[in-house]
Amino acid sequence: MKKISILLCTTLLVGISAFAQMKGANKKYNNLAYSNAIPMYERVLRKDPSNVEANAKLADCYRLTNDMVNAEAAYAKVVNGPGAKPVHYLFYAQALMENEKYAEAATWLDKYKEGANSDARADNLKQGIANVAMYKGMEGVYSVKKTNINSNDGDFSPVAYNGGLVFTSNRDNLEQVGYDHSWTGKQFYRLYHARGTESNFAAVTPFAEDVETRYHDGPVCFNAGGTQMFFTRNNIEDGKVRKDSKDVVRLKIFSTQWAEGQWGIDVPFQYNNDSHSCAHPALSADGKTLYFASDMPGGQGGMDIWMCEWNGSSWGAPVNMGTNINTAGTEAFPTIVADGTLYYASNGMAGLGGLDIYYSEKATAKPLNMGSPINSSDDDFGICINPDGTSGYFTSNRKAQGKNDDIYFFKKQCTNTDVLIVDDVSAEPLMNAEVKVFENGVEKSTVYTDSTGRFNMCLNPMSNYEFRAKKGDYTENKSSITSADLAAAAGTGTEVKVPLKKNGAALIGRVYNADDKSGVPNQAVILFNKTSNTELSAMTDANGNYMFENLMLSADYEVRILKKDCGEAKEMFNTKKIVGAKTITQDLPLLCKGDIIKIENIYYDYNKFNIRPDAAVELNKVVTLLNKYPGMQIELRSHTDARGKDEYNRKLSDNRAKSAVEYIISQGIAKERLVAKGYGETELINRCKNDVECDDKTHEENRRTEFKILSM
């Protein structure tokens, strides 16, 4: 009995101890002291591994202190045990993504969606998993290098200022010993400054100590002149922190002016509130729009990106950037650049894991993931863009999960590309043409050409691009460039030209001599508009080509040529039922006095001179020409090969010529316009003379019928 009593007492004491530890851990958890709560929950679970609440809250603590390796292991126990909630599936999937276990993450996102179908994050994150190869395929766009201003603790959200960077850090500061933040167990964040460029900076020094508090300060932004600073800090009033109804100290935005060598009075942002946070200010180049992150009512969930407009004396009411920018997750750390592009971080959109950096042109377009190496499977945020638009800085805790954030320098390693939109005919540049840019088949952006008809882009040499251009009364056209072309031009840059055809009709053609098909240069071509009774003229170029642009639609036309000793060449056409742009081609052969024109495919049976049906088809074409040119007189000329007697061949060819003439007369052509003559073998066109051995095909070249124009 004595032993049993001792055992019962021991068990009771253990139970009381576990209960006390759980109570203490929950108190830390509820006070957001997650780093302090972790060892307490671990002790509880060593005694009671099946404690559902302790497992779930320990997993939350690891997640909230950004230790995703331990968070993954802890959430694995939660989701595979009793009492798991849909949100645990989401948190587990996010931890798996940060640890690059994408296939497993997709499975748990599906399970999360079953219980939270209205949350678009499941589909967004799955899309990110599907896009992993594409994001990692963007490695060639940027080079990334860690800066030398990083410490063993957190350093983040750099902004350009006074020849260097102002950034936020919780690095060891002997003057602040004793002021640690219970959430992370590290010192509160302070502002620091370092002069330098790219990844190399001089010594780091405290910044703006005259506005510093004993709690969190930063991140910050500045106006264009650097004389006004907006910054984030804990909710402090009269040197004391203020808490909300849940005993949480929120974040607020303040501003201050530089005057007489120091920062002035702190002015609270008028939409600060004890019940929600306002943080991470970003000011537009003209100082008239303030972007910030907040969990104020009316958002999409979590922290959202909001904006306010300056009305001349105060900030207008905050406007949520909407579902195009925000999700039910976290959107924070906005940056706005001079061209209106909004950069920010999100963990609720398609990405590689954790917070990824996105950009939205004109702050309203569909956000695009910046891809690797800017983004990783860990948290990437707090970006700033240098004035050159091709380099800058960002923050990442890659390879340091749960330990610290570091600041990286990035620079575009892309191929500088001019895209030029021109008129297809005149080659004149087209201003304000709309161009949609596609990368690897995915639409990336819409841009407009400047006064020179062009715009410039720095393109990823590992991608293929297509540019689809349109403008007003021009028909849309496209041009493309391959990754191989971009890689070859990486050092020098390249140009892509997109020609646009004006809507309507154009006429092009070639004037040529009918006998030898040679082009006729410097020949006047007349275009007569039969509908409007107007006439235009054009001259052929050195190759006999001509062109008429901007033809009237729904009209009847006649194009013709007049040349001495030649027949009038003319053709009819119309521009009816034309939609968009159409180019009509009309070549014009010239038939002139002295021309000798071969009649193709005239064949006679051996030793015969009667007109076969197939020969009649070809002779009908001569009849058509004679009808078209009433003044034309021709000599029908027949030739044989060299086989047989000379006189016999002459008579045979003469009979064939006469037979052809008789056929043409039978078709209604006056006999006075026709002369028949047989030349036998006197005008051979190859080497196959008497006593020269040739094959049948070569001999056949000499057996021909042609006509010579005697007059027009």
XYZ file of C-alpha atoms in Angstrom:
712
model
C 0.000 0.000 0.000
C 2.852 2.320 0.807
C 4.420 1.732 -2.628
C 1.060 2.295 -4.321
C 0.574 5.580 -2.464
C 4.017 6.778 -3.480
C 3.295 5.876 -7.123
C -0.050 7.678 -7.087
C 1.531 10.769 -5.565
C 4.309 10.723 -8.168
C 1.811 10.387 -11.005
C -0.269 13.229 -9.596
C 2.778 15.447 -9.335
C 3.761 14.658 -12.944
C 0.223 15.468 -14.069
C 0.223 18.733 -12.163
C 3.642 19.595 -13.617
C 2.509 18.857 -17.223
C -0.638 20.895 -16.683
C 1.381 23.807 -15.334
C 3.815 23.647 -18.258
C 0.943 23.562 -20.756
C -0.696 26.516 -19.051
C 2.569 28.469 -19.124
C 3.208 27.594 -22.775
C -0.290 28.735 -23.763
C 0.239 32.003 -21.937
C 3.397 32.626 -23.941
C 1.583 31.585 -27.117
C -1.340 33.914 -26.464
C 1.102 36.766 -25.782
C 2.762 36.046 -29.158
C 5.953 34.975 -27.357
C 6.398 32.108 -29.779
C 10.146 31.628 -29.353
C 9.656 31.309 -25.584
C 6.706 28.968 -25.990
C 8.571 26.447 -28.169
C 10.723 24.789 -25.433
C 7.724 24.705 -23.097
C 5.540 22.837 -25.633
C 8.453 20.506 -26.362
C 8.660 19.613 -22.668
C 4.920 18.977 -22.557
C 5.144 16.648 -25.560
C 8.050 14.702 -24.125
C 5.723 13.777 -21.273
C 2.533 13.558 -23.384
C 3.343 12.948 -27.099
C -0.353 12.631 -28.007
C -1.331 16.072 -26.700
C -3.286 17.404 -29.698
C -3.282 21.055 -28.600
C 0.427 21.082 -27.787
C 1.309 19.530 -31.168
C -0.789 22.076 -33.084
C 0.512 25.096 -31.186
C 4.115 23.926 -31.374
C 3.717 23.644 -35.162
C 2.295 27.181 -35.223
C 5.242 28.467 -33.181
C 7.753 26.962 -35.598
C 5.846 28.441 -38.534
C 5.544 31.877 -36.973
C 9.258 31.949 -36.137
C 9.926 30.825 -39.714
C 11.514 27.482 -38.840
C 9.921 25.520 -41.673
C 11.997 22.363 -41.249
C 10.611 21.808 -37.745
C 7.224 23.222 -38.776
C 6.931 20.541 -41.461
C 7.674 17.750 -38.967
C 5.282 19.201 -36.388
C 2.404 19.743 -38.844
C 2.913 16.204 -40.191
C 1.944 14.930 -36.748
C -1.017 17.290 -36.574
C -2.534 16.459 -39.993
C -2.109 12.725 -39.464
C -3.575 12.801 -35.972
C -6.959 13.525 -34.431
C -8.393 17.027 -34.362
C -6.717 18.263 -37.555
C -8.426 21.309 -39.105
C -8.390 22.415 -42.768
C -6.048 25.304 -41.967
C -3.491 22.780 -40.690
C -3.483 21.175 -44.162
C -2.728 24.594 -45.655
C 0.087 25.326 -43.188
C 1.550 21.859 -43.750
C 1.431 22.339 -47.541
C 3.135 25.731 -47.236
C 5.879 24.211 -45.067
C 6.363 21.442 -47.635
C 6.625 24.033 -50.415
C 9.266 25.994 -48.511
C 11.177 22.716 -48.171
C 10.702 22.140 -51.937
C 8.532 19.044 -51.514
C 6.098 20.245 -54.137
C 4.356 16.994 -55.059
C 3.440 16.290 -51.428
C 2.326 19.890 -50.985
C -0.094 19.594 -53.922
C -1.793 16.614 -52.270
C -2.395 18.505 -49.030
C -3.595 21.596 -50.909
C -6.265 19.417 -52.515
C -7.276 18.232 -49.064
C -7.364 21.830 -47.797
C -9.563 22.881 -50.709
C -12.126 20.223 -49.744
C -12.712 22.041 -46.461
C -12.121 25.631 -47.637
C -13.383 25.773 -51.179
C -13.843 29.562 -51.159
C -10.149 30.218 -50.409
C -8.381 30.817 -53.725
C -4.994 30.178 -52.136
C -5.260 26.432 -52.748
C -5.607 26.923 -56.504
C -3.024 29.726 -56.529
C -0.422 27.677 -54.694
C -1.093 24.637 -56.870
C -0.602 26.833 -59.920
C 2.718 27.886 -58.404
C 3.702 24.230 -58.081
C 2.784 23.681 -61.729
C 4.913 26.732 -62.635
C 8.014 25.714 -60.661
C 9.937 24.673 -63.772
C 9.011 27.963 -65.476
C 10.029 30.055 -62.451
C 13.325 28.224 -62.112
C 13.804 28.560 -65.860
C 14.125 32.325 -65.329
C 17.553 31.921 -63.711
C 19.210 33.749 -66.576
C 17.248 36.978 -66.062
C 19.098 38.207 -62.969
C 22.397 37.741 -61.201
C 22.150 37.778 -57.390
C 24.848 38.428 -54.813
C 24.654 38.759 -51.034
C 25.761 42.189 -49.781
C 28.431 42.704 -47.128
C 26.102 44.627 -44.783
C 24.407 41.494 -43.459
C 24.776 40.392 -39.854
C 24.112 37.132 -38.036
C 20.610 38.401 -37.337
C 17.813 39.823 -39.490
C 18.546 42.518 -42.080
C 15.763 43.497 -44.457
C 13.835 46.043 -46.554
C 16.649 48.202 -47.978
C 15.864 51.584 -49.542
C 18.222 53.918 -51.394
C 19.241 56.992 -49.422
C 22.223 59.362 -49.267
C 24.730 57.384 -51.312
C 23.810 54.022 -49.900
C 21.040 52.072 -48.205
C 18.836 52.515 -45.175
C 17.638 49.149 -43.894
C 16.074 47.486 -40.879
C 17.987 45.085 -38.611
C 17.802 43.395 -35.217
C 21.564 42.873 -35.058
C 23.274 43.036 -31.671
C 23.328 46.589 -30.348
C 25.126 47.088 -27.050
C 23.112 50.221 -26.381
C 19.894 48.185 -26.552
C 20.843 45.194 -24.406
C 17.835 43.819 -22.567
C 15.233 44.835 -25.117
C 14.387 41.540 -26.800
C 11.221 40.673 -28.656
C 9.415 37.672 -27.211
C 8.000 36.615 -30.612
C 11.502 35.801 -31.923
C 13.667 36.038 -28.821
C 15.878 38.578 -30.582
C 16.413 42.310 -30.210
C 13.895 44.780 -31.565
C 14.453 46.145 -35.060
C 16.397 49.363 -35.598
C 17.266 51.504 -38.622
C 20.794 51.467 -40.043
C 22.631 53.143 -42.924
C 25.633 52.140 -45.026
C 27.251 53.936 -47.953
C 28.210 51.957 -51.028
C 27.036 50.412 -54.277
C 26.046 47.005 -55.544
C 27.172 44.442 -52.959
C 30.007 46.439 -51.353
C 29.332 48.894 -48.541
C 31.292 50.792 -45.926
C 30.676 50.525 -42.189
C 27.077 50.207 -40.983
C 25.927 52.998 -38.662
C 22.663 53.659 -36.783
C 20.217 55.843 -38.708
C 17.712 58.456 -37.514
C 18.400 57.898 -33.827
C 16.347 60.993 -33.055
C 13.165 59.078 -34.002
C 14.242 55.753 -32.523
C 12.213 53.969 -29.841
C 12.972 51.017 -27.574
C 10.667 48.824 -29.674
C 10.440 48.020 -33.405
C 11.380 50.768 -35.896
C 11.280 50.166 -39.662
C 11.006 49.610 -42.522
C 10.990 53.089 -44.099
C 10.531 54.971 -47.354
C 11.490 58.487 -48.483
C 10.063 61.117 -50.802
C 11.925 61.899 -54.038
C 14.021 64.609 -52.383
C 14.857 62.549 -49.307
C 13.411 65.243 -47.021
C 10.388 63.304 -45.810
C 10.467 59.851 -44.259
C 7.592 57.445 -43.647
C 8.341 54.591 -41.279
C 6.785 51.681 -39.419
C 6.988 51.285 -35.657
C 5.162 49.631 -32.807
C 2.019 51.299 -31.521
C 3.567 53.693 -29.005
C 2.035 56.691 -27.306
C 3.908 58.858 -24.805
C 6.715 56.326 -24.727
C 4.423 53.427 -23.831
C 3.080 50.650 -26.026
C -0.650 50.436 -26.664
C -2.375 47.079 -27.132
C -5.591 45.985 -28.787
C -8.408 44.031 -27.165
C -6.430 40.803 -27.647
C -3.396 42.261 -25.855
C -1.500 42.582 -29.161
C 0.768 45.542 -29.928
C -0.047 46.595 -33.492
C 2.128 48.392 -36.042
C 1.592 51.988 -37.117
C 2.943 54.335 -39.776
C 4.532 57.681 -38.917
C 6.153 60.407 -41.002
C 8.746 63.053 -40.243
C 10.482 65.930 -42.051
C 14.208 66.633 -42.298
C 14.986 70.161 -41.150
C 17.974 71.905 -39.658
C 20.105 68.775 -39.723
C 17.708 66.444 -37.967
C 14.437 64.583 -38.295
C 11.521 66.457 -36.829
C 8.334 65.584 -34.975
C 6.744 62.184 -35.634
C 3.368 62.602 -37.344
C 1.059 59.580 -37.084
C -0.674 58.382 -40.242
C -4.305 59.421 -39.906
C -5.608 55.886 -40.522
C -3.558 54.221 -37.775
C -5.731 52.280 -35.339
C -5.125 50.358 -32.129
C -7.183 47.439 -33.445
C -5.235 46.780 -36.649
C -1.796 47.338 -38.143
C -0.640 49.792 -40.794
C 2.907 49.077 -41.951
C 5.510 49.068 -44.733
C 4.842 52.477 -46.352
C 5.796 53.114 -49.995
C 5.495 56.581 -51.551
C 5.013 57.268 -55.266
C 7.620 59.377 -57.064
C 5.340 62.424 -57.101
C 4.512 62.018 -53.411
C 0.772 61.876 -54.089
C 0.065 58.187 -53.463
C 0.943 56.168 -50.377
C 0.885 52.378 -50.554
C 1.019 50.312 -47.376
C 0.148 46.946 -45.845
C -2.704 46.586 -43.373
C -5.113 44.064 -41.886
C -7.802 46.737 -41.467
C -11.432 45.709 -42.066
C -12.558 45.465 -45.691
C -9.588 43.501 -46.983
C -9.286 40.066 -48.525
C -7.829 38.416 -45.423
C -4.564 38.697 -43.513
C -2.431 41.666 -44.521
C -3.435 43.408 -47.770
C -1.942 46.151 -49.920
C -3.865 49.436 -49.611
C -3.385 52.921 -51.050
C -4.295 56.528 -50.214
C -4.244 59.642 -52.395
C -2.977 63.007 -51.101
C -5.662 65.661 -51.585
C -3.432 68.652 -50.807
C -3.944 68.745 -47.066
C -4.513 65.147 -45.953
C -4.645 61.556 -47.139
C -7.884 60.353 -48.690
C -9.646 57.250 -47.441
C -7.673 53.991 -47.863
C -8.583 51.936 -50.921
C -7.971 48.203 -50.982
C -6.048 47.130 -54.096
C -8.584 44.361 -54.663
C -8.476 40.666 -55.467
C -6.148 41.183 -58.415
C -3.391 42.130 -55.962
C -4.532 40.677 -52.611
C -5.411 37.172 -51.403
C -6.621 35.583 -48.168
C -2.942 35.223 -47.253
C -0.318 37.878 -46.576
C 0.505 40.708 -48.981
C 3.088 43.124 -47.625
C 6.261 45.152 -48.254
C 5.041 47.219 -51.242
C 7.430 49.254 -53.400
C 6.272 51.662 -56.113
C 8.692 52.827 -58.829
C 8.641 55.868 -61.081
C 6.921 54.154 -64.026
C 4.018 53.112 -61.785
C 4.991 49.460 -61.382
C 4.043 48.060 -57.983
C 6.282 45.434 -56.382
C 5.197 43.541 -53.280
C 5.460 40.188 -51.480
C 2.734 37.553 -51.121
C 2.389 34.015 -49.821
C -1.093 33.521 -51.259
C -0.313 33.651 -54.990
C 1.322 31.226 -57.399
C 4.946 31.038 -56.312
C 7.863 28.886 -55.223
C 7.025 28.888 -51.512
C 6.918 31.293 -48.576
C 6.745 34.953 -49.530
C 7.547 35.582 -53.195
C 8.055 38.956 -54.869
C 5.574 39.994 -57.576
C 5.187 43.053 -59.765
C 2.131 44.678 -61.300
C 2.566 47.211 -64.109
C 0.678 50.446 -63.437
C -0.203 48.914 -60.035
C -3.363 47.420 -61.526
C -2.278 44.797 -64.073
C -2.197 41.090 -63.311
C 0.754 40.489 -60.953
C 3.677 38.471 -62.293
C 6.082 36.361 -60.263
C 9.672 37.566 -60.618
C 10.892 33.978 -60.711
C 14.233 32.553 -59.699
C 16.821 33.682 -58.625
C 14.938 36.639 -57.081
C 12.421 34.225 -55.553
C 13.207 30.996 -53.761
C 11.216 28.417 -51.818
C 11.849 30.522 -48.679
C 10.703 34.079 -47.870
C 11.675 36.743 -50.414
C 10.427 40.304 -49.873
C 11.368 43.932 -49.268
C 12.590 44.816 -52.762
C 13.850 48.204 -53.942
C 14.632 49.123 -57.553
C 17.516 51.404 -58.528
C 16.813 54.354 -60.859
C 18.374 52.436 -63.783
C 15.461 49.989 -63.561
C 17.782 47.018 -64.103
C 19.218 46.494 -60.620
C 18.312 46.815 -56.969
C 18.117 44.998 -53.667
C 15.801 42.537 -51.976
C 15.536 40.491 -48.816
C 15.577 36.706 -48.469
C 16.022 34.092 -45.759
C 17.065 31.439 -48.292
C 19.400 28.829 -46.782
C 18.789 30.381 -43.359
C 15.244 29.337 -42.460
C 14.236 30.519 -39.023
C 17.595 32.172 -38.430
C 17.832 35.493 -40.218
C 16.978 37.573 -43.265
C 19.724 38.878 -45.536
C 19.948 41.659 -48.115
C 20.930 40.740 -51.687
C 21.955 42.827 -54.681
C 20.466 41.870 -58.060
C 21.149 42.948 -61.624
C 19.391 42.029 -64.842
C 21.455 39.709 -67.005
C 19.067 39.950 -69.904
C 19.387 40.949 -73.556
C 18.539 44.569 -74.248
C 15.946 44.496 -77.049
C 14.379 47.301 -79.081
C 10.929 46.450 -80.439
C 10.075 48.624 -83.464
C 6.603 48.901 -85.002
C 6.539 50.275 -88.558
C 4.222 50.854 -91.486
C 4.582 47.840 -93.765
C 4.838 49.954 -96.924
C 6.539 53.202 -95.947
C 8.616 51.746 -93.091
C 7.661 54.838 -91.050
C 7.609 54.216 -87.265
C 4.152 53.965 -85.676
C 3.634 55.845 -82.404
C 1.228 54.572 -79.715
C 0.934 51.112 -81.227
C -0.296 48.558 -78.685
C 1.996 45.567 -78.271
C 1.225 42.456 -76.244
C 4.365 40.645 -75.084
C 4.301 36.860 -74.748
C 7.068 34.895 -73.038
C 7.102 31.155 -73.763
C 3.492 31.455 -74.915
C 2.278 33.254 -71.770
C 1.092 36.866 -72.003
C 3.378 38.984 -69.806
C 2.501 42.619 -70.447
C 1.011 45.238 -72.768
C 3.167 48.208 -73.796
C 2.804 51.172 -76.163
C 5.383 52.517 -78.572
C 6.914 55.962 -78.127
C 7.278 58.728 -80.709
C 9.971 56.702 -82.486
C 7.652 53.721 -82.836
C 9.578 51.624 -80.371
C 10.006 50.474 -76.805
C 12.863 48.729 -75.031
C 12.767 45.552 -72.987
C 15.449 43.470 -71.316
C 14.561 39.891 -72.282
C 15.457 36.604 -70.650
C 17.927 34.843 -72.984
C 16.491 31.512 -71.847
C 12.991 32.310 -73.143
C 11.229 32.699 -76.493
C 9.194 35.865 -77.093
C 6.385 36.933 -79.395
C 5.203 40.506 -79.950
C 1.637 41.055 -81.212
C 1.135 44.627 -82.406
C -1.911 46.598 -83.520
C -2.847 50.216 -84.059
C -5.964 52.050 -85.193
C -6.654 51.349 -88.853
C -3.804 48.840 -89.172
C -4.188 45.073 -89.184
C -2.627 43.185 -86.248
C 0.681 41.459 -86.959
C 3.310 39.665 -84.916
C 7.029 38.940 -84.827
C 9.061 36.709 -82.558
C 12.587 36.143 -81.307
C 14.081 32.898 -80.018
C 16.179 32.203 -76.959
C 19.090 31.333 -79.262
C 18.896 34.772 -80.925
C 18.707 36.504 -77.544
C 21.673 34.573 -76.182
C 23.746 35.420 -79.269
C 22.946 39.154 -78.865
C 23.394 39.292 -75.087
C 26.403 41.599 -75.197
C 25.290 43.963 -77.937
C 21.495 44.017 -77.804
C 19.107 43.351 -80.653
C 16.002 44.623 -82.457
C 12.667 43.048 -83.353
C 10.642 44.729 -86.099
C 6.891 44.265 -86.497
C 5.478 45.687 -89.779
C 1.775 46.592 -89.831
C -0.374 46.790 -92.944
C -2.889 49.577 -93.150
C -6.470 48.380 -93.340
C -7.885 48.651 -96.860
C -6.538 47.603 -100.225
C -3.259 48.018 -102.045
C -2.330 47.020 -105.587
C 1.057 45.625 -106.499
C 2.319 43.997 -109.663
C 5.083 43.589 -112.207
C 5.273 44.839 -115.768
C 7.265 42.439 -117.937
C 7.994 41.661 -121.558
C 5.829 38.752 -122.660
C 8.564 37.177 -124.803
C 11.406 36.752 -122.291
C 9.649 37.651 -118.993
C 12.148 40.454 -118.292
C 10.942 43.356 -116.169
C 10.163 46.694 -117.834
C 11.740 49.577 -115.852
C 10.572 53.204 -115.757
C 7.218 52.357 -117.299
C 4.176 54.475 -116.464
C 1.258 52.503 -115.018
C -2.213 54.081 -114.985
C -4.826 53.149 -112.356
C -8.337 54.292 -113.233
C -11.033 54.315 -110.532
C -14.216 53.649 -112.516
C -16.396 54.339 -109.472
C -15.033 57.813 -108.698
C -13.841 58.554 -112.258
C -10.352 59.434 -110.992
C -6.936 58.403 -112.204
C -3.559 57.730 -110.551
C -0.184 56.912 -112.065
C 2.961 55.170 -110.850
C 6.347 54.275 -112.367
C 7.890 50.825 -112.321
C 11.210 50.310 -110.549
C 14.343 48.718 -112.007
C 12.716 45.282 -111.857
C 9.412 46.358 -113.356
C 7.507 46.426 -110.035
C 4.776 48.968 -109.288
C 2.472 49.747 -106.355
C -0.656 51.741 -105.479
C -1.665 52.200 -101.809
C -4.820 53.149 -99.923
C -7.281 52.169 -102.616
C -10.905 53.130 -102.172
C -13.040 50.237 -100.972
C -16.145 49.005 -102.811
C -14.828 50.397 -106.076
C -14.173 49.081 -109.600
C -10.708 49.651 -111.056
C -8.819 49.294 -114.298
C -5.017 49.188 -114.423
C -3.358 49.724 -117.806
C -0.147 50.452 -119.677
C 0.426 52.363 -122.908
C 3.735 52.003 -124.760
C 4.661 52.744 -128.366
C 4.590 49.726 -130.696
C 3.034 47.677 -127.875
C -0.474 46.573 -127.187
C -2.355 48.272 -124.394
C -2.034 45.973 -121.357
C -4.984 46.325 -118.998
C -6.798 44.369 -116.311
C -9.968 44.895 -114.291
C -10.445 44.279 -110.555
C -12.519 45.565 -107.640
C -12.121 46.228 -103.910
C -15.519 44.948 -102.813
C -16.001 42.755 -99.717
C -12.531 43.561 -98.383
C -12.198 43.428 -94.567
C -8.953 44.435 -92.852
C -5.916 44.717 -95.091
C -5.606 43.095 -98.498
C -2.954 43.355 -101.162
C -4.141 42.672 -104.712
C -1.539 41.429 -107.158
C -1.896 42.165 -110.868
C 1.041 41.473 -113.192
C 0.939 43.067 -116.655
C 2.677 41.425 -119.639
C 3.672 43.704 -122.549
C 3.212 42.442 -126.105
C 5.259 44.554 -128.540
C 6.158 44.597 -132.205
C 8.965 42.134 -132.934
C 8.315 39.934 -129.918
C 8.545 36.206 -130.597
C 6.439 34.208 -128.202
C 6.495 30.461 -127.897
C 3.156 28.666 -127.850
C 3.563 26.021 -125.169
C 2.424 22.396 -125.503
C 1.685 22.324 -129.256
C 2.152 18.727 -130.353
C 1.584 16.980 -133.720
C 1.345 13.313 -134.498
C 4.447 11.927 -136.179
C 4.695 12.999 -139.808
C 1.292 14.762 -139.507
C 0.238 18.397 -139.540
C -3.401 18.261 -138.504
C -4.435 20.105 -135.294
C -4.983 17.720 -132.397
C -7.514 18.595 -129.649
C -4.752 19.329 -127.129
C -3.087 21.702 -129.605
C -6.421 23.429 -130.193
C -6.571 24.324 -126.497
C -3.254 26.161 -126.756
C -4.123 27.883 -130.029
C -7.320 29.177 -128.442
C -5.086 31.228 -126.154
C -3.643 32.927 -129.257
C -7.190 33.566 -130.435
C -7.935 35.250 -127.117
C -4.913 37.525 -127.484
C -5.869 38.471 -131.028
C -9.350 39.346 -129.868
C -7.921 41.395 -127.006
C -5.588 43.315 -129.347
C -7.596 44.010 -132.546
C -4.640 45.695 -134.249
C -2.260 42.823 -133.757
C -0.858 40.991 -136.804
C 1.223 37.878 -136.279
C 3.349 35.398 -138.158
C 2.700 31.780 -137.117
C 6.109 30.098 -137.134
C 6.593 26.352 -137.026
C 9.920 24.528 -136.464
C 11.059 20.913 -136.695
C 14.052 19.067 -135.341
C 17.028 18.144 -137.560
C 16.063 14.552 -138.186
C 14.911 13.841 -141.756
C 15.625 15.660 -145.023
C 15.961 19.452 -144.895
C 13.397 20.101 -147.609
C 10.993 17.594 -146.149
C 11.223 19.322 -142.751
C 10.625 22.713 -144.352
C 7.455 21.521 -146.051
C 6.265 19.709 -142.932
C 6.730 22.805 -140.789
C 5.086 24.995 -143.429
C 2.055 22.729 -143.488
C 1.891 22.763 -139.688
C 2.014 26.575 -139.645
C -0.716 26.784 -142.275
C -2.796 24.264 -140.341
C -2.488 26.430 -137.200
C -3.471 29.554 -139.132
C -6.472 27.805 -140.630
C -7.590 26.765 -137.161
C -7.288 30.352 -135.862
C -9.257 31.655 -138.878
C -11.931 29.074 -138.104
C -12.282 30.725 -134.707
C -13.288 34.059 -136.259
C -9.951 35.850 -136.750
C -9.515 37.657 -140.104
C -6.981 35.906 -142.329
C -5.350 39.281 -143.195
C -3.982 39.364 -139.641
C -2.183 36.044 -140.007
C 0.880 34.838 -141.876
C 2.006 31.209 -141.817
C 5.609 30.209 -142.317
C 7.516 27.002 -141.735
C 11.200 27.226 -140.882
C 11.954 23.519 -140.872
C 15.261 22.923 -139.122
C 16.826 26.299 -139.980
C 16.411 27.868 -136.502
C 17.447 25.167 -134.074
C 17.742 26.273 -130.455
C 20.275 23.651 -129.332
C 23.222 21.624 -130.684
C 21.163 18.861 -132.289
C 22.053 19.552 -135.942
C 22.433 17.003 -138.703
C 24.786 14.163 -137.834
C 24.763 15.138 -134.122
C 23.440 12.358 -131.916
C 20.816 13.532 -129.378
C 18.130 11.815 -127.360
C 14.421 12.272 -128.144
C 13.900 14.776 -125.328
C 16.620 17.091 -126.608
C 15.379 16.851 -130.190
C 11.885 17.728 -128.917
C 13.097 21.182 -127.807
C 13.502 22.137 -131.439
C 9.972 21.037 -132.437
C 8.052 24.152 -131.497
C 5.402 26.588 -132.612
C 5.611 30.310 -131.929
C 4.280 33.571 -133.168
C 6.036 36.803 -133.988
C 4.207 40.110 -133.620
C 4.380 41.956 -136.942
C 2.411 45.006 -135.866
C 0.184 46.287 -133.077
